[in-house]
Structures are given as C-alpha cells and as structure tokens.
Tab-separated table of C-alpha atoms in Angstrom:
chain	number	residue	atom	x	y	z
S	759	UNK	CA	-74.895	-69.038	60.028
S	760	UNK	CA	-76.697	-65.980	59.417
S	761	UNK	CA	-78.436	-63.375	61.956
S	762	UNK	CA	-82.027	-64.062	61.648
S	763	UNK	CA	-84.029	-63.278	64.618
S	764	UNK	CA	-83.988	-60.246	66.387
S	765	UNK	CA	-85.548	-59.367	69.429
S	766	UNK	CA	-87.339	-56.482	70.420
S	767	UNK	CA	-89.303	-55.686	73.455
S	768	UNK	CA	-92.003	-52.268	73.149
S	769	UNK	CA	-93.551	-50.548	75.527
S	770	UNK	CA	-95.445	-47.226	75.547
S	771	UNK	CA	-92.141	-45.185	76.020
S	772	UNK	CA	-92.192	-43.190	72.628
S	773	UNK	CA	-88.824	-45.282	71.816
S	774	UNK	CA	-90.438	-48.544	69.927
S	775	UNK	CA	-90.926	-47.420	66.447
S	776	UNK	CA	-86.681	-45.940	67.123
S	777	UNK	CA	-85.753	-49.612	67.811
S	778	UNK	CA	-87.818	-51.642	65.372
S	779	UNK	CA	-86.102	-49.233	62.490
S	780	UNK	CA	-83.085	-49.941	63.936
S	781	UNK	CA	-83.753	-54.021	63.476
S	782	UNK	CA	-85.044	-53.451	60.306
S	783	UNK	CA	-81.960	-51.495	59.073
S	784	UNK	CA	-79.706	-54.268	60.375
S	785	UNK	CA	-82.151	-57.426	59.000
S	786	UNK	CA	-82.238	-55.586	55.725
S	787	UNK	CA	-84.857	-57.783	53.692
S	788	UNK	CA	-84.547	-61.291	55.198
S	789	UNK	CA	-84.891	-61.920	58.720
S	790	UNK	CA	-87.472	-62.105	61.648
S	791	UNK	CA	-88.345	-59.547	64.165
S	792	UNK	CA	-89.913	-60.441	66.770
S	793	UNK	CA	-91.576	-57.405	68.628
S	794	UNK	CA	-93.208	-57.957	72.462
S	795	UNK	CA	-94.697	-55.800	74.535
S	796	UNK	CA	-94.376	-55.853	78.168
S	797	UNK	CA	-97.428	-55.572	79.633
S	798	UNK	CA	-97.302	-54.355	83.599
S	799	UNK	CA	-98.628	-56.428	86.353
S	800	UNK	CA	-100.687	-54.723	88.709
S	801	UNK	CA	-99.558	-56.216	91.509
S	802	UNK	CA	-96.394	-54.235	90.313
S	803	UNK	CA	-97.996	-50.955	90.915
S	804	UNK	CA	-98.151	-51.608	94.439
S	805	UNK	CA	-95.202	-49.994	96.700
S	806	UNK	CA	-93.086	-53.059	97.798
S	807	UNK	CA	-93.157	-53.393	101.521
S	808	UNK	CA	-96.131	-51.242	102.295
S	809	UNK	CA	-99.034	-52.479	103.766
S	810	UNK	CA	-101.963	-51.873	102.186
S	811	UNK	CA	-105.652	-52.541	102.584
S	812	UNK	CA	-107.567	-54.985	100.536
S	813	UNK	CA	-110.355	-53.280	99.603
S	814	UNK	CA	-107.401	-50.538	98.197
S	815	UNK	CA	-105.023	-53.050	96.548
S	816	UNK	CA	-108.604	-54.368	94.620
S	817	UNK	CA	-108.915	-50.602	93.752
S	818	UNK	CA	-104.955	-50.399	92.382
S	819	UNK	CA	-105.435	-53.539	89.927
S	820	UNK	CA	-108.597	-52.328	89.225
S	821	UNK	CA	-107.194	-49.353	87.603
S	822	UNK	CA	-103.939	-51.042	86.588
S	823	UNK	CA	-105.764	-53.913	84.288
S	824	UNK	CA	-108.038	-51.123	82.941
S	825	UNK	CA	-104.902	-48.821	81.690
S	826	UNK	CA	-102.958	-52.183	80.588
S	827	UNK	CA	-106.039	-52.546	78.262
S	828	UNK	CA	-105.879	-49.273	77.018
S	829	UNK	CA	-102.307	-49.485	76.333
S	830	UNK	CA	-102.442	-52.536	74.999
S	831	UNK	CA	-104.828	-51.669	72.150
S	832	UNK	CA	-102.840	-48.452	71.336
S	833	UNK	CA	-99.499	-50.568	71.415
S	834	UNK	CA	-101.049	-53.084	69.315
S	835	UNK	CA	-102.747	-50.812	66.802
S	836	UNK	CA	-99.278	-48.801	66.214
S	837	UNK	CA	-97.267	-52.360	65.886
S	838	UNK	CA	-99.883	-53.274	63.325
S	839	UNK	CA	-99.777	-50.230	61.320
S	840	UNK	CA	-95.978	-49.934	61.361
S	841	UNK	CA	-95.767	-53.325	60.234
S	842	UNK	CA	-98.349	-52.440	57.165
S	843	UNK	CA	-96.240	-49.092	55.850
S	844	UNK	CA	-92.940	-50.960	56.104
S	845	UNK	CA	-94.038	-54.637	54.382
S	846	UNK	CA	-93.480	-56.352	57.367
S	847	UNK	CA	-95.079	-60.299	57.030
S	848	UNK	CA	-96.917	-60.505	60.468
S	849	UNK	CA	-97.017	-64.726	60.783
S	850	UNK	CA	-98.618	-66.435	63.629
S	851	UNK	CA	-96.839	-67.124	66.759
S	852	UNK	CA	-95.033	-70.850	66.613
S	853	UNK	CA	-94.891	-71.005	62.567
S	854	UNK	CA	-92.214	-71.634	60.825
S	855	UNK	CA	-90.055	-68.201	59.655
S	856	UNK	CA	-90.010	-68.143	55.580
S	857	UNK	CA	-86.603	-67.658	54.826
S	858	UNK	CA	-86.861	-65.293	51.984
S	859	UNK	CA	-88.748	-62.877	53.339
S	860	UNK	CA	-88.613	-60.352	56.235
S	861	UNK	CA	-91.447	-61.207	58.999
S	862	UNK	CA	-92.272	-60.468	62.295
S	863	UNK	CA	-94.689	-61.830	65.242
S	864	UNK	CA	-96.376	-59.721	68.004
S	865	UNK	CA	-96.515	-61.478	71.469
S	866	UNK	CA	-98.128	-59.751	74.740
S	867	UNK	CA	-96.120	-60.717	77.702
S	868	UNK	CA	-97.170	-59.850	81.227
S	869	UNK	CA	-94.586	-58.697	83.552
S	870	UNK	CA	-91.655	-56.427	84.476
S	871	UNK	CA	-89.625	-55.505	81.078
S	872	UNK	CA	-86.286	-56.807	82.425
S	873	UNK	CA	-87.623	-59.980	83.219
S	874	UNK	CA	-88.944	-60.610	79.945
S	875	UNK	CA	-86.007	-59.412	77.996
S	876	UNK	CA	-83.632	-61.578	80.595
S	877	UNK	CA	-86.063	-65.004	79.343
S	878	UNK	CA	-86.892	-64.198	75.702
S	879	UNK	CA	-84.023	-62.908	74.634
S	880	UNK	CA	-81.818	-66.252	75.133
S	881	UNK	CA	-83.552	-67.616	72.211
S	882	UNK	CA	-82.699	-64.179	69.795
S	883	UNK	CA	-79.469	-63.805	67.777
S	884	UNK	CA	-79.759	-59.961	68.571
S	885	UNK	CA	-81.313	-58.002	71.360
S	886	UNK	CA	-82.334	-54.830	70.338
S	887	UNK	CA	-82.947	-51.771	72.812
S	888	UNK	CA	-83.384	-48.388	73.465
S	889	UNK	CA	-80.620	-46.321	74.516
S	890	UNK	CA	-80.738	-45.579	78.547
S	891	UNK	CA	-82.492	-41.766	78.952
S	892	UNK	CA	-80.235	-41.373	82.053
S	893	UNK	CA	-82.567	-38.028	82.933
S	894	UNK	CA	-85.346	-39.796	82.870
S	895	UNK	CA	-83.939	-43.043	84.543
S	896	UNK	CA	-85.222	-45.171	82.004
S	897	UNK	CA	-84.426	-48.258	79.975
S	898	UNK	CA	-80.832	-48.928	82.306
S	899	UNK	CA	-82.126	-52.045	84.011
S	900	UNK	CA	-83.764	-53.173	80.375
S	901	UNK	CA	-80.280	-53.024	79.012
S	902	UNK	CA	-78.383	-54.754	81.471
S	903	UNK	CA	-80.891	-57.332	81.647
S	904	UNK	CA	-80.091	-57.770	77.989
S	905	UNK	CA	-76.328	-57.800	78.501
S	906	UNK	CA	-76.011	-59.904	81.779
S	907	UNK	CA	-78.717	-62.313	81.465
S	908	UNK	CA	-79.501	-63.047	77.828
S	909	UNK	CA	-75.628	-64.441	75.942
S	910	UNK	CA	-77.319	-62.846	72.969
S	911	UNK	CA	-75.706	-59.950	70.791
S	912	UNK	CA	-77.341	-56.445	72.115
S	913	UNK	CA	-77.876	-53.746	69.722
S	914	UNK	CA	-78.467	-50.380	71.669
S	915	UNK	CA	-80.415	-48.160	69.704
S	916	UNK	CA	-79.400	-43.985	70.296
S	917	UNK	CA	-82.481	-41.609	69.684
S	918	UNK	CA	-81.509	-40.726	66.269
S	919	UNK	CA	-82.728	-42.627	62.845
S	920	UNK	CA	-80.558	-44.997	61.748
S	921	UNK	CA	-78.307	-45.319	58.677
S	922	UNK	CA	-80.155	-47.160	55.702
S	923	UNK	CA	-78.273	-50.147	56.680
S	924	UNK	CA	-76.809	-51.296	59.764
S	925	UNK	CA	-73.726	-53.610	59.172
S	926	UNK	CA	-72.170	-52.496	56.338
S	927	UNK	CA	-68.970	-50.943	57.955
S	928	UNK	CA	-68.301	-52.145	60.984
S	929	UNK	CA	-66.048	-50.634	63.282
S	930	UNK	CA	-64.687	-53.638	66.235
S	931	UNK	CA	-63.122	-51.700	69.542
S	932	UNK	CA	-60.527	-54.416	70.198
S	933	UNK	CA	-58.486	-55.081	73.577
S	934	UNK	CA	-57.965	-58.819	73.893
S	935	UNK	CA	-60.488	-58.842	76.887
S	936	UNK	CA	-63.098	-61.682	77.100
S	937	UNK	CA	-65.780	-59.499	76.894
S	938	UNK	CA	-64.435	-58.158	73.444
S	939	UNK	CA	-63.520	-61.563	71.750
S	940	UNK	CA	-66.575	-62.402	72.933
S	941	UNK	CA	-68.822	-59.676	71.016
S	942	UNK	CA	-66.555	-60.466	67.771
S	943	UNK	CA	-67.990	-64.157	68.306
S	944	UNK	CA	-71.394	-63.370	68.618
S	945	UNK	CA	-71.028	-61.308	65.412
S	946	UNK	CA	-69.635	-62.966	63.200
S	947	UNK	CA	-72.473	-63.403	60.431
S	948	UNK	CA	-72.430	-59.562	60.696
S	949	UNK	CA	-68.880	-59.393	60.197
S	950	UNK	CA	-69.001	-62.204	57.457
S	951	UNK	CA	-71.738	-59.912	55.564
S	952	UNK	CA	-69.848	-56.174	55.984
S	953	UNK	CA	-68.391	-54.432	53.049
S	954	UNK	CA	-66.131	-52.968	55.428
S	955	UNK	CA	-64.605	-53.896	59.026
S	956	UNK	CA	-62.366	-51.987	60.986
S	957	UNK	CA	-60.456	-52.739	64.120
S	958	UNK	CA	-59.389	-50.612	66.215
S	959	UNK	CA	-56.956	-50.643	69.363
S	960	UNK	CA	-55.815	-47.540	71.781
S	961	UNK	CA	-52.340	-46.563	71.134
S	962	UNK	CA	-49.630	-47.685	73.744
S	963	UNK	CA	-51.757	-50.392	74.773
S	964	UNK	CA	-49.557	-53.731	75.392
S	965	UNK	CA	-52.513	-55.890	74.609
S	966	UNK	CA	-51.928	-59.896	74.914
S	967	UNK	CA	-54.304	-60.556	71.941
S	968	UNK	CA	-53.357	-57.454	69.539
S	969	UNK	CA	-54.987	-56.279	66.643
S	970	UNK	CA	-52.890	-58.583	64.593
S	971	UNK	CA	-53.851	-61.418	66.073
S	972	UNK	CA	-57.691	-60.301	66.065
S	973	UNK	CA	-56.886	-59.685	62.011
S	974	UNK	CA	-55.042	-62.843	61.518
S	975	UNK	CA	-58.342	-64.895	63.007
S	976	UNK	CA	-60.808	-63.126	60.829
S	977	UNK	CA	-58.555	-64.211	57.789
S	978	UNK	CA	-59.195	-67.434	58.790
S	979	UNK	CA	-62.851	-66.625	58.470
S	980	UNK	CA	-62.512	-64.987	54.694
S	981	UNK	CA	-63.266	-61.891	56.762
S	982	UNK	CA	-61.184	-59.036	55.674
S	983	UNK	CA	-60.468	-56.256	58.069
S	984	UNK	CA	-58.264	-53.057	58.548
S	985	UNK	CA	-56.366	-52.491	61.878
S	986	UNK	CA	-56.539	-48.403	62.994
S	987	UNK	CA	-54.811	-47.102	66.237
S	988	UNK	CA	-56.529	-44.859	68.128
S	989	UNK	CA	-55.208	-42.012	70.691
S	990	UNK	CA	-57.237	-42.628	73.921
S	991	UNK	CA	-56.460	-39.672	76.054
S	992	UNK	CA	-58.592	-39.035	79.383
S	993	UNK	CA	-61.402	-40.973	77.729
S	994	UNK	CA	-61.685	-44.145	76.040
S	995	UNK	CA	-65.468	-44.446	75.471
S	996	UNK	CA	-65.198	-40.886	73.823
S	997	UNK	CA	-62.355	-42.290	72.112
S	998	UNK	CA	-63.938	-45.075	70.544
S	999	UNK	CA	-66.980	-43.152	69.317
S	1000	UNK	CA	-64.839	-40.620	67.579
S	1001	UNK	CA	-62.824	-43.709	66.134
S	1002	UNK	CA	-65.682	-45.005	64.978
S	1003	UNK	CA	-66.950	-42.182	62.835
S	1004	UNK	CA	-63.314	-40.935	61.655
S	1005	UNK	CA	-63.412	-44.230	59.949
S	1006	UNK	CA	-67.035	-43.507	58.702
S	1007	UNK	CA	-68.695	-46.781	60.380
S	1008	UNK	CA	-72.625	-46.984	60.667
S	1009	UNK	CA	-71.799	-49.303	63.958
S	1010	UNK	CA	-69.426	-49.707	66.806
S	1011	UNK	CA	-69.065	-53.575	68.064
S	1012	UNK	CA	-67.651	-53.940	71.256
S	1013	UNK	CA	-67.327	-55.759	74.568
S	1014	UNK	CA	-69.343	-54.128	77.691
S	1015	UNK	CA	-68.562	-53.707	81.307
S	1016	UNK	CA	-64.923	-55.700	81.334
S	1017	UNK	CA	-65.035	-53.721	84.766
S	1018	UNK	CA	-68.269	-54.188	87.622
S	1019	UNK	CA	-71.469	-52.271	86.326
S	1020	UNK	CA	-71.503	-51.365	89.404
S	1021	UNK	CA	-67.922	-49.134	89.708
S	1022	UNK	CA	-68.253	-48.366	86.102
S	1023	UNK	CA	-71.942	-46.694	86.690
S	1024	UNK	CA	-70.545	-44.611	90.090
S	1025	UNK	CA	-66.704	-44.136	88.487
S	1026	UNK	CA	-67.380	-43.888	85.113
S	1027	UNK	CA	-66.008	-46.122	82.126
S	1028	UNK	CA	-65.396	-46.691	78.425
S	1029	UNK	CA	-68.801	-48.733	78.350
S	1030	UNK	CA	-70.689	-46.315	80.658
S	1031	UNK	CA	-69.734	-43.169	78.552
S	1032	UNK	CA	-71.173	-44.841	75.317
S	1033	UNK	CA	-73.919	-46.041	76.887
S	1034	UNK	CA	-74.249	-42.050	78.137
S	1035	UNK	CA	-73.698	-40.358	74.762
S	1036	UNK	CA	-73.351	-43.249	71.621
S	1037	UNK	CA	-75.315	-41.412	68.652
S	1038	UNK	CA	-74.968	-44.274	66.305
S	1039	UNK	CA	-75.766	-48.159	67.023
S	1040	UNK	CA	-73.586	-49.772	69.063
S	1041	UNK	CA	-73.273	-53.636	69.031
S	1042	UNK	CA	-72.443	-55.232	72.699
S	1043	UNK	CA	-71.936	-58.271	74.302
S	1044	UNK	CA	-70.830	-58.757	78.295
C-alpha cells in the first residue's frame, strides 16, 4: 500500500510554501496533497474569561471576519500560484484522486489550527508540519495535535529546503519501544520504496526488541536494511541527528514522546531536543 495522501494545514505564518516542498519532495510525482488553511474564528480573538461588552465583542468580529477575508484571498492566491509553477493538478474537493499524477485540493476550514489538524488528519497517510519556532511559541500545540490525536505518520518540516527527495535513505532510530515499532509500521510504504534504510540503536542499550530483530522483520517485508550502533553520550536526541547524517540520510524516522510531553518539554528529552534543533525531516509517530 503506497503513501498517497498527505496532509498539510497553511496558515499565514511564512512556513507554508517550507512544508508543501517538503510533501512534494516526499510524494515525488504521484500522490495527493491536500493543503487547508485554518481560518480563525473571531470569537477566538476574544480573551477567554473576560467579560466583555456587546456592542465591543460586535466590534472584535467585526474586524476579525474583515482580516480573515483579507488573509484568505492572499493565502489562496499564493496556494494557487504555487500550485501553477510546480504542476500541481488542483481537482475539486470530493473527486476521485488520478493515480498517475500528483494533485492537490484547497479546503478553507474555520477554526483553531490544532483542532483541524487533530480531525483531518485521521483520514491522511502523512501529516506534514512546520517545525515548532520555540522563540516565537509557535506551531508546538499544531504538532502535538498531529502526534497525539491524528494515528497518522507526522512529517516535521525544519526551516531549511529539503533534499530533492524525501525517502530515499532512511535512517530508523530503533529502541524496541511502542512508540518506535509503531512509526516503522506507519512507514512502511516509505521503507518498502527507499534505496537505502538504516537502523540505528544506542550502544550498551539492552533493548528487548534489538536491531536484529527490527532487521529480521523487515526481511520478511523484502525490505533490506543496515543495523549502525550509535554512541549516545549526555544526549540522545543530539545523538540521533548526528547518526542520521554520518550515515548520509535525507530523513530520520522515529517514535516521539515514549516519556510524558509534559516532563519531556520541562526536563528535556531525545524527542524534545529534535523537535528543538532537527535540520532535516524527521518522520514521527506517538
């Protein structure tokens, strides 16, 4: 079963046009994007739990609707032309995807960004987002609402341009956890597809499910793969990405949070430092 539609949600952050090269370097030149923007609610504008008077909150989605227009139009326009100067197919909401081709839909959804992604991205075979600016505080809850609430395969896209092609050499970070067998699960068309795939497990791990064993199952699959050891030190996430690119992978695939978001976010954690500092795409699934 191949990947074939991946989901992307835009607003006017500067970070779309990032993402939906991203997607298109991992489609390649079959596959379906399908690229929504977020639009705000007003009522969202207003600060929760202060009271307000009418004839103000009228005022506030006044304003609101008229810059969701406005932003709207620009988004729109930009999706349009991007989709023109990169031979995107735009097809009509509902219709069937051709299967030769590489297409994409536009779709205006009203509401908080999270929410959306949490809803439409159940029914995508990839989730793709922006990297979390930490400095800026945004795009965190967009991610985790992709992670937590979707069971789709999240691609988080770092600020840089991608690689030509996104799944060609794979690099899996491997530890037996649920979280990890579970992002080699959801993955497995891109793994199928690779050129190249390499595992990789810290050294001096005693892992349950070892590299081995992760090899021996993608054999099973036709899926060939090499098994590297990695030194971990003081800093697995660090670890990992440096793994990654000694082996010269375009990706990193990996299970997310095996510890609470929460104490990983205030503690720090393998997950949390890649989410922090990844400058190439990383594939995740919680």
């Amino acid at each position: 079963m191949a990947i074939r539609r991946i989901f992307v949600p835009i607003r006017n952050d500067g970070k779309g046009e990032n993402v939906l090269d991203h997607a298109l370097a991992l489609a390649g030149k079959i596959g379906h994007i399908e690229a929504v923007h977020c639009r705000p609610a007003p009522e969202d504008l207003i600060p929760f739990g202060v009271s307000i008077p009418a004839i103000l909150r009228d005022q506030i989605s006044k304003s609101g609707d008229e810059l969701a227009n406005a932003e709207e139009a620009q988004i729109t326009q930009q999706f349009e032309d991007y989709a023109r100067a990169n031979k995107l197919t735009i097809i009509d909401i509902g219709k069937p995807h051709p299967k030769n081709k590489l297409t994409a839909t536009w779709r205006i959804e009203r509401g908080k960004q999270a929410n959306i992604v949490s809803a439409r991205g159940r029914l995508a075979d990839i989730v793709a987002v922006a990297r979390p600016d930490r400095d800026r505080a945004m795009g965190r809850n967009t991610l985790e609402a992709a992670l937590v609430n979707t069971g789709s395969l999240v691609m988080m896209c770092p600020p840089s341009a991608p690689p030509k092609k996104i799944g060609s050499h794979i690099a899996v970070a491997w530890n037996g956890s649920r979280e990890a067998a579970r992002a080699v699960s959801l993955a497995m068309p891109l793994l199928a597809a690779a050129s190249t795939v390499s595992v990789m497990t810290m050294a001096g791990d005693e892992l349950e499910l070892t590299g081995a064993h992760l090899l021996n199952f993608l054999s099973d699959h036709d899926i060939k793969a090499t098994h590297t050891e990695i030194k971990s030190g003081s800093n697995a996430g660090k670890a990992l990405l440096e793994g990654a690119k000694s082996v010269e992978a375009d990706c990193l695939l990996m299970g997310a949070y095996g510890s609470s978001r929460g104490r990983e976010m205030v503690f720090g954690g393998a997950t949390q430092y890649v989410v922090d500092h990844s400058d190439m795409p990383v594939l995740m699934a919680h």
